[in-house]
XYZ file of C-alpha atoms in Angstrom:
240
model
C 17.500 -16.787 12.255
C 14.515 -19.106 12.053
C 14.186 -18.464 8.321
C 17.737 -18.350 6.789
C 16.287 -18.717 3.389
C 14.542 -15.249 3.602
C 16.269 -11.970 3.014
C 14.817 -9.801 5.789
C 16.877 -6.815 4.677
C 14.476 -6.216 1.698
C 10.932 -6.103 2.802
C 7.882 -4.369 1.355
C 4.408 -4.112 2.882
C 1.131 -3.419 1.293
C -2.620 -4.001 1.332
C -6.084 -2.889 0.378
C -8.695 -1.110 2.419
C -8.506 -2.031 6.094
C -5.562 -4.310 5.211
C -3.672 -1.357 3.934
C -4.208 0.573 7.110
C -2.907 -2.342 9.026
C 0.106 -2.533 6.854
C 0.675 1.214 6.968
C 0.404 1.189 10.726
C 2.782 -1.694 11.064
C 5.386 0.136 8.967
C 4.853 3.174 11.096
C 5.642 1.210 14.261
C 8.886 0.061 12.679
C 9.970 3.526 11.524
C 8.805 5.783 14.475
C 10.050 4.625 17.836
C 7.761 7.001 19.793
C 4.716 5.721 18.018
C 5.776 2.055 18.453
C 5.981 2.737 22.258
C 2.576 4.402 22.355
C 0.773 1.508 20.601
C 2.898 -1.093 22.420
C 4.278 -2.795 19.326
C 7.892 -4.007 19.290
C 10.134 -2.916 16.632
C 11.242 -6.194 14.901
C 12.699 -4.787 11.699
C 15.437 -2.369 11.042
C 13.702 0.599 9.519
C 16.368 0.559 6.701
C 15.215 -2.912 5.690
C 11.685 -1.822 4.818
C 11.919 -0.733 1.180
C 8.459 0.429 0.481
C 4.780 0.343 1.101
C 1.836 -0.078 -1.346
C -1.509 1.238 -0.144
C -4.862 0.881 -1.924
C -8.163 2.553 -0.848
C -7.309 2.842 2.814
C -8.712 4.642 5.882
C -5.453 6.132 6.959
C -6.636 9.067 9.040
C -9.889 7.849 10.676
C -10.302 10.867 12.956
C -11.245 12.877 9.922
C -14.522 10.858 9.718
C -15.615 11.671 13.229
C -18.623 13.958 13.185
C -19.035 13.537 9.365
C -22.806 13.325 8.539
C -24.341 11.520 5.606
C -27.745 10.368 4.639
C -26.264 7.518 2.659
C -26.983 4.431 4.697
C -24.537 2.178 2.878
C -21.691 4.674 3.339
C -22.551 5.124 7.033
C -22.604 1.397 7.564
C -19.351 0.922 5.594
C -17.347 3.629 7.586
C -18.647 2.275 10.937
C -17.791 -1.285 10.099
C -14.234 -0.321 9.081
C -13.642 1.967 11.959
C -15.114 -0.615 14.500
C -12.833 -3.339 13.087
C -9.725 -1.211 13.362
C -10.309 0.245 16.848
C -12.042 -2.794 18.311
C -14.665 -0.586 19.699
C -18.302 -0.062 18.566
C -18.364 3.523 19.774
C -15.150 4.314 17.888
C -15.864 8.128 17.536
C -15.044 8.599 21.227
C -12.331 6.029 21.573
C -8.698 6.982 22.208
C -7.764 4.435 19.694
C -9.041 6.635 16.948
C -5.919 8.857 17.337
C -3.624 5.915 17.158
C -5.344 4.538 13.998
C -5.059 7.956 12.406
C -1.567 7.813 10.951
C -0.881 11.141 9.171
C 0.232 13.068 12.319
C 2.718 10.222 13.192
C 4.582 10.039 9.963
C 8.308 10.833 9.901
C 11.010 11.257 7.269
C 12.042 7.575 7.944
C 8.831 6.234 6.457
C 9.735 4.208 3.278
C 8.951 5.149 -0.322
C 5.279 4.715 -0.870
C 2.612 4.119 -3.656
C -0.866 5.223 -2.612
C -4.054 5.364 -4.481
C -7.809 5.724 -3.754
C -11.276 6.141 -5.382
C -13.374 9.292 -5.239
C -16.636 7.505 -4.171
C -17.518 5.357 -1.129
C -13.874 5.368 -0.085
C -11.301 7.398 1.767
C -9.714 9.605 -0.905
C -9.207 12.730 1.262
C -7.420 10.621 3.931
C -5.084 9.149 1.304
C -4.420 12.615 -0.154
C -3.503 13.896 3.316
C -1.277 10.951 3.905
C 0.461 11.476 0.484
C 0.863 15.182 1.205
C 2.453 14.617 4.527
C 4.947 12.140 3.059
C 5.807 14.609 0.347
C 6.322 17.429 2.915
C 8.740 15.131 4.777
C 10.761 14.416 1.622
C 9.696 10.712 1.339
C 9.566 9.348 -2.234
C 5.807 9.068 -2.842
C 3.799 8.101 -5.923
C 0.064 8.632 -5.827
C -2.990 8.219 -7.931
C -6.298 9.955 -7.034
C -9.407 10.901 -8.816
C -10.507 13.899 -6.934
C -10.937 16.078 -10.074
C -12.611 13.373 -12.158
C -16.407 13.679 -13.018
C -16.678 9.885 -13.209
C -17.684 7.895 -10.086
C -14.941 5.514 -9.196
C -15.670 3.300 -6.208
C -13.831 1.736 -3.333
C -11.405 -1.040 -4.435
C -11.698 0.124 -8.052
C -8.383 -1.523 -8.797
C -9.847 -5.032 -8.929
C -12.075 -4.337 -11.890
C -9.374 -4.891 -14.536
C -11.692 -3.967 -17.365
C -11.577 -0.219 -16.429
C -8.986 2.268 -17.508
C -8.604 3.473 -13.885
C -7.604 0.015 -12.706
C -5.166 -0.453 -15.494
C -3.579 2.985 -14.666
C -3.315 2.006 -10.907
C -1.242 -1.124 -11.688
C 0.525 -0.462 -14.889
C 1.421 3.163 -15.213
C 5.211 3.386 -15.140
C 6.124 6.671 -16.678
C 5.764 9.164 -13.863
C 8.220 8.414 -11.054
C 10.904 5.997 -10.194
C 9.485 2.522 -9.517
C 10.090 1.097 -5.930
C 10.410 -2.398 -7.469
C 13.138 -1.105 -9.711
C 15.219 -0.178 -6.688
C 14.412 -3.320 -4.709
C 15.122 -5.704 -7.532
C 17.856 -3.651 -9.389
C 20.327 -6.548 -9.227
C 17.927 -9.323 -10.261
C 18.256 -10.905 -13.644
C 15.965 -9.179 -16.194
C 15.286 -9.113 -19.877
C 12.995 -7.440 -22.360
C 9.908 -9.199 -23.620
C 9.531 -10.658 -27.101
C 5.781 -10.468 -27.738
C 4.208 -11.622 -24.510
C 7.119 -13.870 -23.256
C 10.755 -13.556 -22.254
C 13.104 -13.235 -25.230
C 15.581 -15.929 -24.116
C 16.113 -18.665 -21.591
C 17.109 -17.320 -18.120
C 20.365 -19.200 -18.072
C 21.482 -17.072 -21.060
C 20.451 -13.699 -19.493
C 23.343 -11.551 -18.476
C 21.443 -8.344 -17.766
C 19.935 -7.135 -14.454
C 16.947 -4.842 -13.957
C 19.168 -1.782 -13.591
C 20.344 -2.246 -17.178
C 16.848 -2.063 -18.646
C 14.579 0.722 -19.560
C 11.705 -0.452 -17.291
C 9.048 1.659 -19.101
C 9.281 -1.137 -21.793
C 7.743 -4.474 -21.264
C 10.104 -6.764 -19.507
C 10.562 -9.737 -17.189
C 12.379 -9.918 -13.809
C 13.545 -13.065 -12.098
C 12.895 -12.205 -8.499
C 14.657 -14.117 -5.633
C 13.003 -17.304 -4.357
C 13.070 -15.676 -0.861
C 11.080 -12.649 -1.880
C 8.440 -11.949 0.833
C 4.934 -10.979 -0.054
C 2.604 -10.370 2.892
C -1.142 -10.065 2.109
C -3.095 -8.580 4.963
C -6.331 -9.094 2.974
C -5.842 -12.877 2.437
C -8.943 -14.793 3.519
C -9.177 -18.226 5.220
C -11.642 -20.986 4.198
C -14.430 -19.236 6.242
C -13.817 -15.984 4.484
C -12.105 -14.248 7.403
C -9.041 -12.024 6.908
């Protein structure tokens, strides 16, 4: 009621790395009542209002890293830093919070449609695969991109290097499954592109997104009240 200009019945959550874990965990609290009570988070959104989640390179099942040994000092430091930040405890391996921060076992069929991807080096691909497999087993619409069988080393947060084919695929591939955006914005004005620009002025557009073949280059005029929440946004001091 404080923000009448926002349509809170159509919300998506997403993030990258630890931010994606926070986003996924929040969505879980809003779609699983028992889990919300366990972690002490109020359900502030109707589960039907959350239309999707987008998760990049995220530690979604941290308990899988407990007891894992590596001689790679960088990887050890990276995993310890991430786990410490998410659990709030330096000795995270023995913390009860590690179970709460491990999301796979808490997923239900009410989790929203999800896009998930991860790299095969210095990241959390096995955890992402377990998360995607669980969603699929529950019948949740899931689109995923992993590089488990690739011989190329693809590192954590690979999607930000737009010069690589892998990054382009993570953002732009639209030919495998139904797009979450297509559903959320199906009634928004939309038009095909002409070259690299819209083909006509928006006041002359009579088509909506559901009228278009969205595998072709197109433009969508999204609502002014579309909500984007970036859990990885940094302040002036560089803190998330």
